[in-house]
GROMACS .gro file of C-alpha atoms in nm:
model
  481
    1MET     CA    1  -2.873  -0.878  -1.218
    2SER     CA    2  -2.819  -0.495  -1.104
    3ILE     CA    3  -3.043  -0.314  -0.871
    4TYR     CA    4  -3.064   0.084  -0.878
    5PHE     CA    5  -3.129   0.251  -0.570
    6LYS     CA    6  -3.205   0.678  -0.571
    7GLY     CA    7  -3.042   0.878  -0.296
    8LEU     CA    8  -2.804   0.863   0.008
    9SER     CA    9  -2.874   0.836   0.354
   10SER     CA   10  -2.553   0.974   0.456
   11ILE     CA   11  -2.235   1.094   0.346
   12ASN     CA   12  -1.894   1.048   0.560
   13GLY     CA   13  -1.556   1.141   0.381
   14PRO     CA   14  -1.533   0.832   0.144
   15LEU     CA   15  -1.800   0.653   0.273
   16VAL     CA   16  -2.146   0.667   0.196
   17ALA     CA   17  -2.483   0.464   0.308
   18ILE     CA   18  -2.782   0.358   0.136
   19GLU     CA   19  -3.094   0.187   0.298
   20GLY     CA   20  -3.386  -0.040   0.185
   21VAL     CA   21  -3.147  -0.236   0.073
   22GLU     CA   22  -3.227  -0.654   0.093
   23THR     CA   23  -3.014  -0.838  -0.133
   24ALA     CA   24  -2.663  -0.661  -0.143
   25SER     CA   25  -2.330  -0.856  -0.043
   26TYR     CA   26  -2.044  -0.767   0.123
   27ASP     CA   27  -1.703  -0.646  -0.098
   28GLU     CA   28  -2.027  -0.588  -0.390
   29LEU     CA   29  -1.913  -0.342  -0.642
   30VAL     CA   30  -2.116  -0.061  -0.650
   31GLU     CA   31  -2.153   0.237  -0.920
   32LEU     CA   32  -2.246   0.576  -0.814
   33ILE     CA   33  -2.397   0.798  -1.080
   34ASP     CA   34  -2.442   1.186  -1.021
   35GLU     CA   35  -2.637   1.409  -1.163
   36ASN     CA   36  -2.395   1.498  -1.449
   37ASP     CA   37  -2.358   1.100  -1.533
   38HIS     CA   38  -2.028   1.097  -1.364
   39THR     CA   39  -1.985   0.751  -1.262
   40ARG     CA   40  -1.768   0.668  -0.977
   41LEU     CA   41  -1.666   0.315  -0.825
   42GLY     CA   42  -1.728   0.202  -0.468
   43ARG     CA   43  -1.796  -0.134  -0.264
   44ILE     CA   44  -1.985  -0.245   0.004
   45ILE     CA   45  -1.780  -0.266   0.315
   46GLU     CA   46  -2.081  -0.320   0.585
   47ILE     CA   47  -2.424  -0.444   0.613
   48GLN     CA   48  -2.657  -0.384   0.913
   49GLY     CA   49  -3.030  -0.477   0.838
   50ASP     CA   50  -3.129  -0.300   0.516
   51ARG     CA   51  -2.861  -0.050   0.539
   52ALA     CA   52  -2.532  -0.082   0.319
   53LEU     CA   53  -2.192   0.108   0.381
   54ILE     CA   54  -2.014   0.186   0.063
   55GLN     CA   55  -1.650   0.297   0.022
   56VAL     CA   56  -1.570   0.528  -0.264
   57PHE     CA   57  -1.261   0.499  -0.476
   58GLU     CA   58  -1.223   0.841  -0.506
   59SER     CA   59  -1.322   1.162  -0.401
   60THR     CA   60  -1.701   1.224  -0.281
   61GLU     CA   61  -1.682   1.611  -0.377
   62GLY     CA   62  -1.995   1.709  -0.532
   63LEU     CA   63  -2.219   1.437  -0.415
   64SER     CA   64  -2.553   1.491  -0.236
   65LYS     CA   65  -2.786   1.298  -0.075
   66ASN     CA   66  -3.033   1.363  -0.347
   67ASN     CA   67  -2.849   1.383  -0.655
   68VAL     CA   68  -2.698   1.003  -0.661
   69VAL     CA   69  -2.819   0.686  -0.804
   70SER     CA   70  -2.664   0.372  -0.659
   71LYS     CA   71  -2.633   0.060  -0.879
   72LEU     CA   72  -2.547  -0.266  -0.702
   73THR     CA   73  -2.365  -0.470  -0.990
   74GLY     CA   74  -2.408  -0.793  -0.774
   75ARG     CA   75  -2.046  -0.882  -0.858
   76PRO     CA   76  -1.749  -0.825  -0.664
   77ILE     CA   77  -1.439  -0.623  -0.752
   78GLU     CA   78  -1.258  -0.802  -1.046
   79ILE     CA   79  -0.971  -0.779  -1.249
   80GLY     CA   80  -0.957  -0.827  -1.654
   81LEU     CA   81  -0.678  -1.128  -1.710
   82SER     CA   82  -0.468  -1.243  -1.999
   83GLU     CA   83  -0.084  -1.293  -2.086
   84GLU     CA   84  -0.117  -0.956  -2.268
   85ILE     CA   85  -0.081  -0.788  -1.917
   86LEU     CA   86   0.303  -0.846  -1.927
   87GLY     CA   87   0.470  -0.574  -2.031
   88ARG     CA   88   0.210  -0.341  -1.875
   89SER     CA   89   0.148  -0.050  -1.643
   90PHE     CA   90  -0.167  -0.009  -1.446
   91ASN     CA   91  -0.323   0.242  -1.183
   92GLY     CA   92  -0.398   0.092  -0.847
   93SER     CA   93  -0.773   0.009  -0.968
   94GLY     CA   94  -0.618  -0.196  -1.272
   95ALA     CA   95  -0.666   0.040  -1.518
   96PRO     CA   96  -0.426   0.063  -1.776
   97ILE     CA   97  -0.198   0.411  -1.771
   98ASP     CA   98   0.067   0.351  -2.014
   99GLY     CA   99  -0.083   0.462  -2.332
  100LEU     CA  100  -0.105   0.155  -2.506
  101GLY     CA  101  -0.514   0.103  -2.500
  102PRO     CA  102  -0.739  -0.169  -2.326
  103VAL     CA  103  -0.587  -0.533  -2.272
  104PHE     CA  104  -0.750  -0.825  -2.438
  105ILE     CA  105  -0.960  -0.993  -2.177
  106ASP     CA  106  -0.940  -1.364  -2.162
  107LYS     CA  107  -1.117  -1.394  -1.816
  108HIS     CA  108  -1.226  -1.201  -1.496
  109ALA     CA  109  -1.105  -1.275  -1.171
  110ASP     CA  110  -1.205  -1.175  -0.819
  111ILE     CA  111  -0.950  -0.964  -0.647
  112ASN     CA  112  -0.989  -1.131  -0.300
  113GLY     CA  113  -0.853  -1.422  -0.480
  114ARG     CA  114  -0.941  -1.802  -0.365
  115VAL     CA  115  -0.814  -1.969  -0.046
  116ILE     CA  116  -0.518  -2.199  -0.094
  117ASN     CA  117  -0.620  -2.566   0.037
  118PRO     CA  118  -0.329  -2.633   0.262
  119VAL     CA  119  -0.296  -2.981   0.147
  120ALA     CA  120  -0.292  -2.871  -0.216
  121ARG     CA  121   0.040  -2.665  -0.144
  122THR     CA  122   0.390  -2.829  -0.259
  123TYR     CA  123   0.683  -2.753  -0.079
  124PRO     CA  124   0.925  -2.463  -0.210
  125ARG     CA  125   1.269  -2.589  -0.326
  126ASN     CA  126   1.425  -2.420  -0.620
  127PHE     CA  127   1.617  -2.123  -0.608
  128ILE     CA  128   1.543  -1.749  -0.753
  129ASN     CA  129   1.850  -1.560  -0.848
  130THR     CA  130   1.872  -1.205  -0.735
  131GLY     CA  131   2.245  -1.128  -0.854
  132ILE     CA  132   2.261  -0.992  -0.480
  133SER     CA  133   2.551  -1.204  -0.310
  134ALA     CA  134   2.375  -1.089   0.077
  135ILE     CA  135   2.045  -1.261  -0.027
  136ASP     CA  136   2.169  -1.529  -0.294
  137GLY     CA  137   2.489  -1.659  -0.070
  138LEU     CA  138   2.338  -1.604   0.289
  139ASN     CA  139   1.943  -1.563   0.269
  140THR     CA  140   1.869  -1.756  -0.033
  141LEU     CA  141   1.526  -1.678  -0.205
  142ILE     CA  142   1.307  -1.992  -0.302
  143ARG     CA  143   1.048  -2.048  -0.543
  144GLY     CA  144   0.702  -1.994  -0.373
  145GLN     CA  145   0.857  -1.802  -0.073
  146LYS     CA  146   0.762  -1.493   0.101
  147LEU     CA  147   1.069  -1.314   0.211
  148PRO     CA  148   1.017  -0.938   0.321
  149ILE     CA  149   1.280  -0.648   0.308
  150PHE     CA  150   1.261  -0.459   0.652
  151SER     CA  151   1.386  -0.106   0.560
  152GLY     CA  152   1.341   0.235   0.723
  153SER     CA  153   1.258   0.577   0.608
  154GLY     CA  154   1.554   0.732   0.356
  155LEU     CA  155   1.720   0.410   0.311
  156SER     CA  156   1.773   0.270  -0.050
  157HIS     CA  157   1.503  -0.008  -0.052
  158ASN     CA  158   1.349   0.165  -0.342
  159GLU     CA  159   1.671   0.130  -0.545
  160LEU     CA  160   1.704  -0.256  -0.384
  161ALA     CA  161   1.362  -0.323  -0.526
  162ALA     CA  162   1.444  -0.204  -0.913
  163GLN     CA  163   1.780  -0.401  -0.877
  164ILE     CA  164   1.580  -0.728  -0.779
  165VAL     CA  165   1.347  -0.665  -1.042
  166ARG     CA  166   1.634  -0.606  -1.299
  167GLN     CA  167   1.835  -0.882  -1.196
  168ALA     CA  168   1.606  -1.166  -1.092
  169LYS     CA  169   1.623  -1.495  -1.304
  170LEU     CA  170   1.583  -1.837  -1.194
  171HIS     CA  171   1.881  -2.008  -1.164
  172GLY     CA  172   2.041  -2.226  -1.465
  173ASP     CA  173   1.906  -2.258  -1.813
  174SER     CA  174   1.571  -2.421  -1.721
  175GLY     CA  175   1.399  -2.298  -1.990
  176GLU     CA  176   1.092  -2.204  -1.773
  177ASP     CA  177   0.914  -1.865  -1.802
  178PHE     CA  178   0.990  -1.637  -1.555
  179ALA     CA  179   0.788  -1.279  -1.510
  180ILE     CA  180   0.767  -1.026  -1.228
  181VAL     CA  181   0.453  -0.825  -1.106
  182PHE     CA  182   0.566  -0.496  -0.943
  183ALA     CA  183   0.321  -0.303  -0.696
  184ALA     CA  184   0.398   0.025  -0.567
  185MET     CA  185   0.151   0.171  -0.310
  186GLY     CA  186   0.167   0.553  -0.207
  187VAL     CA  187   0.501   0.637  -0.408
  188LYS     CA  188   0.591   1.017  -0.498
  189HIS     CA  189   0.561   1.103  -0.863
  190ASP     CA  190   0.934   1.106  -0.880
  191VAL     CA  191   0.963   0.727  -0.720
  192ALA     CA  192   0.699   0.599  -0.968
  193ALA     CA  193   0.903   0.805  -1.254
  194PHE     CA  194   1.207   0.617  -1.131
  195PHE     CA  195   1.066   0.278  -1.145
  196LYS     CA  196   0.925   0.311  -1.495
  197GLN     CA  197   1.246   0.443  -1.634
  198THR     CA  198   1.487   0.180  -1.456
  199PHE     CA  199   1.275  -0.096  -1.623
  200LEU     CA  200   1.290   0.033  -1.971
  201ASP     CA  201   1.645   0.142  -1.980
  202HIS     CA  202   1.746  -0.212  -1.868
  203GLY     CA  203   1.485  -0.369  -2.128
  204VAL     CA  204   1.312  -0.589  -1.867
  205MET     CA  205   0.951  -0.397  -1.869
  206ASP     CA  206   0.851  -0.723  -2.136
  207HIS     CA  207   0.851  -0.933  -1.873
  208VAL     CA  208   0.703  -0.716  -1.589
  209THR     CA  209   0.345  -0.609  -1.497
  210MET     CA  210   0.335  -0.281  -1.316
  211PHE     CA  211   0.066  -0.164  -1.079
  212LEU     CA  212   0.135   0.184  -0.935
  213ASN     CA  213  -0.042   0.371  -0.670
  214LEU     CA  214   0.080   0.721  -0.655
  215ALA     CA  215   0.063   0.941  -0.271
  216ASN     CA  216  -0.221   1.154  -0.401
  217ASP     CA  217  -0.421   0.876  -0.523
  218PRO     CA  218  -0.745   0.769  -0.297
  219ILE     CA  219  -0.631   0.544  -0.004
  220ILE     CA  220  -0.885   0.249  -0.102
  221GLU     CA  221  -0.740   0.241  -0.400
  222ARG     CA  222  -0.406   0.172  -0.220
  223ILE     CA  223  -0.583  -0.123  -0.043
  224LEU     CA  224  -0.691  -0.250  -0.354
  225THR     CA  225  -0.371  -0.229  -0.537
  226PRO     CA  226  -0.151  -0.533  -0.372
  227ARG     CA  227  -0.488  -0.738  -0.422
  228PHE     CA  228  -0.520  -0.626  -0.803
  229ALA     CA  229  -0.121  -0.727  -0.838
  230LEU     CA  230  -0.160  -1.059  -0.654
  231THR     CA  231  -0.471  -1.183  -0.843
  232ALA     CA  232  -0.265  -1.082  -1.197
  233ALA     CA  233   0.016  -1.300  -1.067
  234GLU     CA  234  -0.215  -1.608  -0.970
  235TYR     CA  235  -0.342  -1.633  -1.279
  236LEU     CA  236   0.008  -1.615  -1.436
  237ALA     CA  237   0.152  -1.831  -1.197
  238PHE     CA  238  -0.165  -2.104  -1.136
  239GLU     CA  239  -0.305  -2.107  -1.472
  240LYS     CA  240  -0.028  -2.005  -1.735
  241ASN     CA  241   0.246  -2.204  -1.538
  242LYS     CA  242   0.467  -1.919  -1.469
  243HIS     CA  243   0.717  -1.831  -1.215
  244ILE     CA  244   0.616  -1.495  -1.084
  245LEU     CA  245   0.773  -1.306  -0.854
  246VAL     CA  246   0.594  -1.033  -0.679
  247VAL     CA  247   0.749  -0.723  -0.556
  248MET     CA  248   0.566  -0.528  -0.335
  249THR     CA  249   0.663  -0.174  -0.179
  250ASP     CA  250   0.577   0.013   0.055
  251ILE     CA  251   0.370  -0.218   0.259
  252THR     CA  252   0.357   0.067   0.551
  253SER     CA  253   0.166   0.298   0.347
  254TYR     CA  254  -0.040   0.002   0.285
  255CYS     CA  255  -0.110  -0.042   0.636
  256GLU     CA  256  -0.113   0.329   0.696
  257ALA     CA  257  -0.433   0.359   0.451
  258LEU     CA  258  -0.562   0.064   0.622
  259ARG     CA  259  -0.543   0.246   0.950
  260GLU     CA  260  -0.709   0.559   0.806
  261TYR     CA  261  -0.995   0.350   0.660
  262SER     CA  262  -1.079   0.175   0.966
  263SER     CA  263  -1.093   0.519   1.162
  264SER     CA  264  -1.330   0.633   0.936
  265LYS     CA  265  -1.558   0.292   0.996
  266GLU     CA  266  -1.518   0.408   1.360
  267GLU     CA  267  -1.391   0.056   1.429
  268VAL     CA  268  -1.168   0.019   1.786
  269PRO     CA  269  -0.817   0.057   1.749
  270GLY     CA  270  -0.547  -0.193   1.812
  271ARG     CA  271  -0.163  -0.140   1.854
  272LYS     CA  272  -0.047   0.212   1.777
  273GLY     CA  273  -0.395   0.287   1.678
  274TYR     CA  274  -0.391   0.015   1.371
  275PRO     CA  275  -0.706  -0.239   1.309
  276GLY     CA  276  -0.715  -0.535   1.557
  277TYR     CA  277  -0.725  -0.725   1.220
  278LEU     CA  278  -0.411  -0.601   1.099
  279TYR     CA  279  -0.244  -0.949   1.132
  280SER     CA  280  -0.526  -1.150   0.922
  281ASP     CA  281  -0.550  -0.885   0.666
  282LEU     CA  282  -0.155  -0.923   0.594
  283ALA     CA  283  -0.184  -1.285   0.617
  284SER     CA  284  -0.508  -1.251   0.336
  285MET     CA  285  -0.215  -1.115   0.105
  286TYR     CA  286   0.114  -1.308   0.187
  287GLU     CA  287  -0.077  -1.602   0.225
  288ARG     CA  288  -0.150  -1.623  -0.175
  289ALA     CA  289   0.256  -1.693  -0.255
  290GLY     CA  290   0.318  -2.039  -0.300
  291CYS     CA  291   0.342  -2.380  -0.518
  292ILE     CA  292   0.024  -2.560  -0.597
  293GLU     CA  293  -0.020  -2.945  -0.699
  294GLY     CA  294  -0.135  -2.935  -1.082
  295SER     CA  295   0.046  -2.599  -1.176
  296THR     CA  296   0.407  -2.617  -1.276
  297GLY     CA  297   0.431  -2.239  -1.191
  298SER     CA  298   0.500  -2.052  -0.854
  299LEU     CA  299   0.438  -1.742  -0.666
  300THR     CA  300   0.707  -1.577  -0.455
  301GLN     CA  301   0.709  -1.254  -0.255
  302ILE     CA  302   0.926  -0.985  -0.174
  303PRO     CA  303   0.694  -0.722   0.045
  304ILE     CA  304   0.911  -0.439   0.100
  305LEU     CA  305   0.825  -0.235   0.421
  306THR     CA  306   0.957   0.091   0.615
  307MET     CA  307   1.014   0.033   0.993
  308PRO     CA  308   0.870   0.379   1.171
  309ASN     CA  309   1.168   0.484   1.371
  310ASP     CA  310   1.331   0.204   1.238
  311ASP     CA  311   1.155   0.015   1.528
  312ILE     CA  312   1.132  -0.382   1.432
  313SER     CA  313   0.929  -0.432   1.693
  314HIS     CA  314   0.644  -0.198   1.562
  315PRO     CA  315   0.338  -0.352   1.454
  316ILE     CA  316   0.346  -0.395   1.072
  317PRO     CA  317   0.722  -0.567   1.092
  318ASP     CA  318   0.599  -0.779   1.376
  319CYS     CA  319   0.282  -0.905   1.220
  320THR     CA  320   0.496  -0.955   0.886
  321GLY     CA  321   0.741  -1.166   1.067
  322TYR     CA  322   0.511  -1.387   1.231
  323ILE     CA  323   0.334  -1.464   0.875
  324THR     CA  324   0.639  -1.475   0.634
  325GLU     CA  325   0.941  -1.714   0.618
  326GLY     CA  326   1.208  -1.475   0.710
  327GLN     CA  327   1.314  -1.123   0.636
  328ILE     CA  328   1.629  -0.931   0.478
  329VAL     CA  329   1.684  -0.631   0.722
  330LEU     CA  330   1.873  -0.303   0.588
  331ASP     CA  331   2.068  -0.111   0.809
  332ARG     CA  332   2.125   0.268   0.862
  333GLY     CA  333   2.462   0.225   0.976
  334MET     CA  334   2.578   0.067   0.673
  335THR     CA  335   2.406   0.317   0.457
  336GLN     CA  336   2.608   0.602   0.625
  337GLN     CA  337   2.936   0.421   0.585
  338GLY     CA  338   2.837   0.448   0.188
  339ILE     CA  339   2.772   0.045   0.170
  340TYR     CA  340   2.501  -0.088  -0.105
  341PRO     CA  341   2.296  -0.298  -0.041
  342PRO     CA  342   2.288  -0.209   0.314
  343ILE     CA  343   2.194  -0.557   0.419
  344ASN     CA  344   2.279  -0.664   0.781
  345VAL     CA  345   2.305  -1.017   0.724
  346LEU     CA  346   2.286  -1.128   1.133
  347PRO     CA  347   1.916  -1.033   1.184
  348SER     CA  348   1.839  -1.137   0.839
  349LEU     CA  349   1.703  -1.509   0.786
  350SER     CA  350   1.569  -1.695   0.496
  351ARG     CA  351   1.382  -2.016   0.694
  352LEU     CA  352   1.340  -2.204   0.366
  353MET     CA  353   1.709  -2.160   0.219
  354LYS     CA  354   1.817  -2.484   0.350
  355ASP     CA  355   1.574  -2.663   0.134
  356GLY     CA  356   1.660  -2.499  -0.174
  357ILE     CA  357   2.064  -2.531  -0.207
  358GLY     CA  358   2.326  -2.759  -0.190
  359GLU     CA  359   2.397  -3.037  -0.467
  360GLY     CA  360   2.184  -3.019  -0.803
  361LEU     CA  361   2.025  -2.712  -0.681
  362THR     CA  362   2.300  -2.407  -0.616
  363ARG     CA  363   2.640  -2.558  -0.515
  364LYS     CA  364   2.762  -2.847  -0.327
  365ASP     CA  365   2.947  -2.594  -0.050
  366HIS     CA  366   2.674  -2.344  -0.034
  367SER     CA  367   2.542  -2.445   0.307
  368SER     CA  368   2.898  -2.452   0.467
  369VAL     CA  369   3.024  -2.133   0.319
  370SER     CA  370   2.705  -1.971   0.432
  371ALA     CA  371   2.729  -2.105   0.768
  372GLN     CA  372   3.109  -1.985   0.828
  373LEU     CA  373   3.053  -1.650   0.662
  374PHE     CA  374   2.759  -1.589   0.922
  375ALA     CA  375   3.000  -1.742   1.195
  376ALA     CA  376   3.304  -1.517   1.125
  377TYR     CA  377   3.082  -1.210   1.077
  378ALA     CA  378   2.927  -1.301   1.417
  379LYS     CA  379   3.282  -1.287   1.554
  380VAL     CA  380   3.393  -0.950   1.377
  381ILE     CA  381   3.080  -0.782   1.584
  382ASP     CA  382   3.200  -0.921   1.892
  383VAL     CA  383   3.556  -0.782   1.818
  384ARG     CA  384   3.411  -0.457   1.726
  385ASN     CA  385   3.257  -0.458   2.088
  386LEU     CA  386   3.549  -0.534   2.246
  387ALA     CA  387   3.762  -0.246   2.075
  388SER     CA  388   3.511   0.000   2.158
  389VAL     CA  389   3.581  -0.091   2.568
  390ILE     CA  390   3.980  -0.135   2.540
  391GLY     CA  391   4.078   0.029   2.223
  392LEU     CA  392   4.184  -0.087   1.886
  393ASP     CA  393   4.560  -0.110   1.977
  394GLU     CA  394   4.515  -0.361   2.290
  395LEU     CA  395   4.351  -0.599   2.035
  396SER     CA  396   4.538  -0.928   1.977
  397ARG     CA  397   4.695  -1.002   1.621
  398HIS     CA  398   4.396  -1.267   1.568
  399ASP     CA  399   4.138  -1.031   1.624
  400GLN     CA  400   4.271  -0.735   1.410
  401ARG     CA  401   4.238  -1.020   1.115
  402TYR     CA  402   3.898  -1.015   1.192
  403LEU     CA  403   3.856  -0.662   1.179
  404GLY     CA  404   4.020  -0.650   0.832
  405PHE     CA  405   3.804  -0.970   0.728
  406GLY     CA  406   3.483  -0.754   0.835
  407ARG     CA  407   3.582  -0.442   0.624
  408LEU     CA  408   3.614  -0.652   0.293
  409PHE     CA  409   3.312  -0.873   0.409
  410GLU     CA  410   3.113  -0.539   0.427
  411HIS     CA  411   3.257  -0.336   0.128
  412PHE     CA  412   3.273  -0.595  -0.074
  413PHE     CA  413   3.065  -0.899  -0.043
  414VAL     CA  414   2.755  -0.722   0.062
  415GLY     CA  415   2.826  -0.380  -0.043
  416GLN     CA  416   2.866  -0.516  -0.378
  417GLY     CA  417   2.704  -0.161  -0.567
  418GLY     CA  418   2.413  -0.120  -0.775
  419ASN     CA  419   2.526  -0.248  -1.134
  420SER     CA  420   2.693  -0.563  -1.019
  421ASN     CA  421   2.474  -0.867  -1.097
  422ARG     CA  422   2.661  -1.204  -0.960
  423PRO     CA  423   2.562  -1.534  -1.037
  424ILE     CA  424   2.582  -1.768  -0.741
  425THR     CA  425   2.883  -1.932  -0.834
  426GLU     CA  426   3.086  -1.631  -0.793
  427THR     CA  427   2.900  -1.545  -0.473
  428LEU     CA  428   3.033  -1.843  -0.329
  429ASP     CA  429   3.368  -1.806  -0.471
  430ILE     CA  430   3.394  -1.454  -0.320
  431GLY     CA  431   3.277  -1.605   0.005
  432TRP     CA  432   3.602  -1.888  -0.007
  433HIS     CA  433   3.813  -1.611  -0.074
  434LEU     CA  434   3.712  -1.401   0.221
  435LEU     CA  435   3.742  -1.758   0.453
  436SER     CA  436   4.068  -1.797   0.337
  437LEU     CA  437   4.202  -1.467   0.502
  438LEU     CA  438   4.098  -1.598   0.844
  439PRO     CA  439   4.303  -1.885   1.066
  440LYS     CA  440   4.220  -2.266   0.936
  441TYR     CA  441   4.168  -2.358   1.306
  442ASP     CA  442   3.867  -2.115   1.278
  443LEU     CA  443   3.691  -2.220   1.014
  444ASP     CA  444   3.475  -2.503   1.187
  445ARG     CA  445   3.203  -2.520   1.000
  446LEU     CA  446   3.415  -2.655   0.664
  447ASP     CA  447   3.514  -2.977   0.643
  448ALA     CA  448   3.862  -3.059   0.591
  449GLU     CA  449   3.853  -3.210   0.244
  450THR     CA  450   3.674  -2.901   0.103
  451LEU     CA  451   3.891  -2.665   0.298
  452GLU     CA  452   4.184  -2.804   0.185
  453ALA     CA  453   4.063  -2.763  -0.190
  454PHE     CA  454   3.977  -2.413  -0.188
  455TYR     CA  455   4.231  -2.270   0.061
  456ASN     CA  456   4.481  -2.045  -0.066
  457ASN     CA  457   4.563  -1.743   0.163
  458GLN     CA  458   4.784  -1.544  -0.088
  459GLU     CA  459   4.564  -1.576  -0.381
  460ALA     CA  460   4.276  -1.453  -0.185
  461ILE     CA  461   4.484  -1.132  -0.077
  462ASN     CA  462   4.599  -1.048  -0.460
  463TYR     CA  463   4.238  -1.111  -0.577
  464PHE     CA  464   4.123  -0.812  -0.312
  465LYS     CA  465   4.404  -0.627  -0.390
  466VAL     CA  466   4.279  -0.596  -0.767
  467ASN     CA  467   3.915  -0.606  -0.693
  468SER     CA  468   3.892  -0.413  -0.387
  469PRO     CA  469   4.206  -0.191  -0.316
  470THR     CA  470   4.043   0.086  -0.100
  471VAL     CA  471   3.937  -0.145   0.136
  472ILE     CA  472   4.185  -0.418   0.187
  473ASP     CA  473   4.471  -0.337   0.451
  474ASP     CA  474   4.767  -0.573   0.409
  475SER     CA  475   4.889  -0.511   0.759
  476LEU     CA  476   4.547  -0.670   0.927
  477LEU     CA  477   4.566  -0.952   0.648
  478GLU     CA  478   4.939  -1.073   0.663
  479GLY     CA  479   5.085  -1.338   0.848
  480SER     CA  480   5.056  -1.730   0.817
  481ASN     CA  481   4.755  -1.962   0.857
   0.00000   0.00000   0.00000
């Protein structure tokens, strides 16, 4: 039942208050109707006795204490859902913006979602192929996982997000339904246009649902955008039994809006001015990913955030890292070298990778090849540090070969380019070619039988001469093993 109240007791930026309320509920949807019959939406964010504080979704310009009628709807903020949301674009408040008319609604759902019973969760096992070697080969994404991307201002995280949306698919020919929910928060108009055009040009829009909140949209809409997106994803995953990948960018814009919202409520600030509940607020979104008993679908998340000043200890990446199962870290130095995607594999991690790869899932040798590539690249970094002290000319022949390996690894394996979509078998084969450039006695994470079957130094050199002639250096790679 709806209840109407005449007038407001106070107006403070996007916050308005009404008094004499006895039946209001937290997060209840409120309609504010001004003297021109223009309706603005808001939600109740605080209740003190008979006083309710309402956060308005748009500007409060033109409102006064006497010219507003507040309608308490008696329900939370909801989104209309059906399978028709696939292929559609919405704004941050869930309204269609693609000019295709309204969506036929099958049901309405509270955007705050429902808490998933931990006992009902099933362990994530299967692999999602992104076509990006540094992710698929070394930091594998598993269905039901939450794997964030840590970026920095000016790095190519938008291009990477678009590439993942274009290329992501289930491994193999399982015949299972796969779809993507994409949410952008606080993006500029040109960035939003880039995402739209990229998805249309590559013909993937038919299995993508987009939620776009622009930089000039209200901050409260920015706070709601990921919740609209996740509610749509939950519906498709757990009620329609699809495998859903949710890509959200930029979580930092969301957190900045949350900080501004907290400040307007005059809450006591925490680290760097962010609210003390930042961790639990992020957890309320991230923990909506997973696999649930009774549904054959899954919900996987790739939240993308920009680290202020490239500081991985900043509250946003710090809280995110504690909640999620790993991270993909983008590196500014690799970007300056022209490497794309600029993924720094050493600080990157997928904690669920070990349970979603191997025989019957990806390939039998996946785990050993991945471990050996990590070990070899770590050796490259040690050699580079040594060279910065004693000079390149003083390095041993063994160390110089590692430098050659490092260049190929960064410029060809990691830096595959924006138009390369590699299946997992190709990624692992390239890994073998790289490893066969190193001395056999250094490859201690590979069993002798597997090593003997794949090892061919000259074949690898010829492969990279053809595929990466500007990177390979014969003087660093020649010699017996």
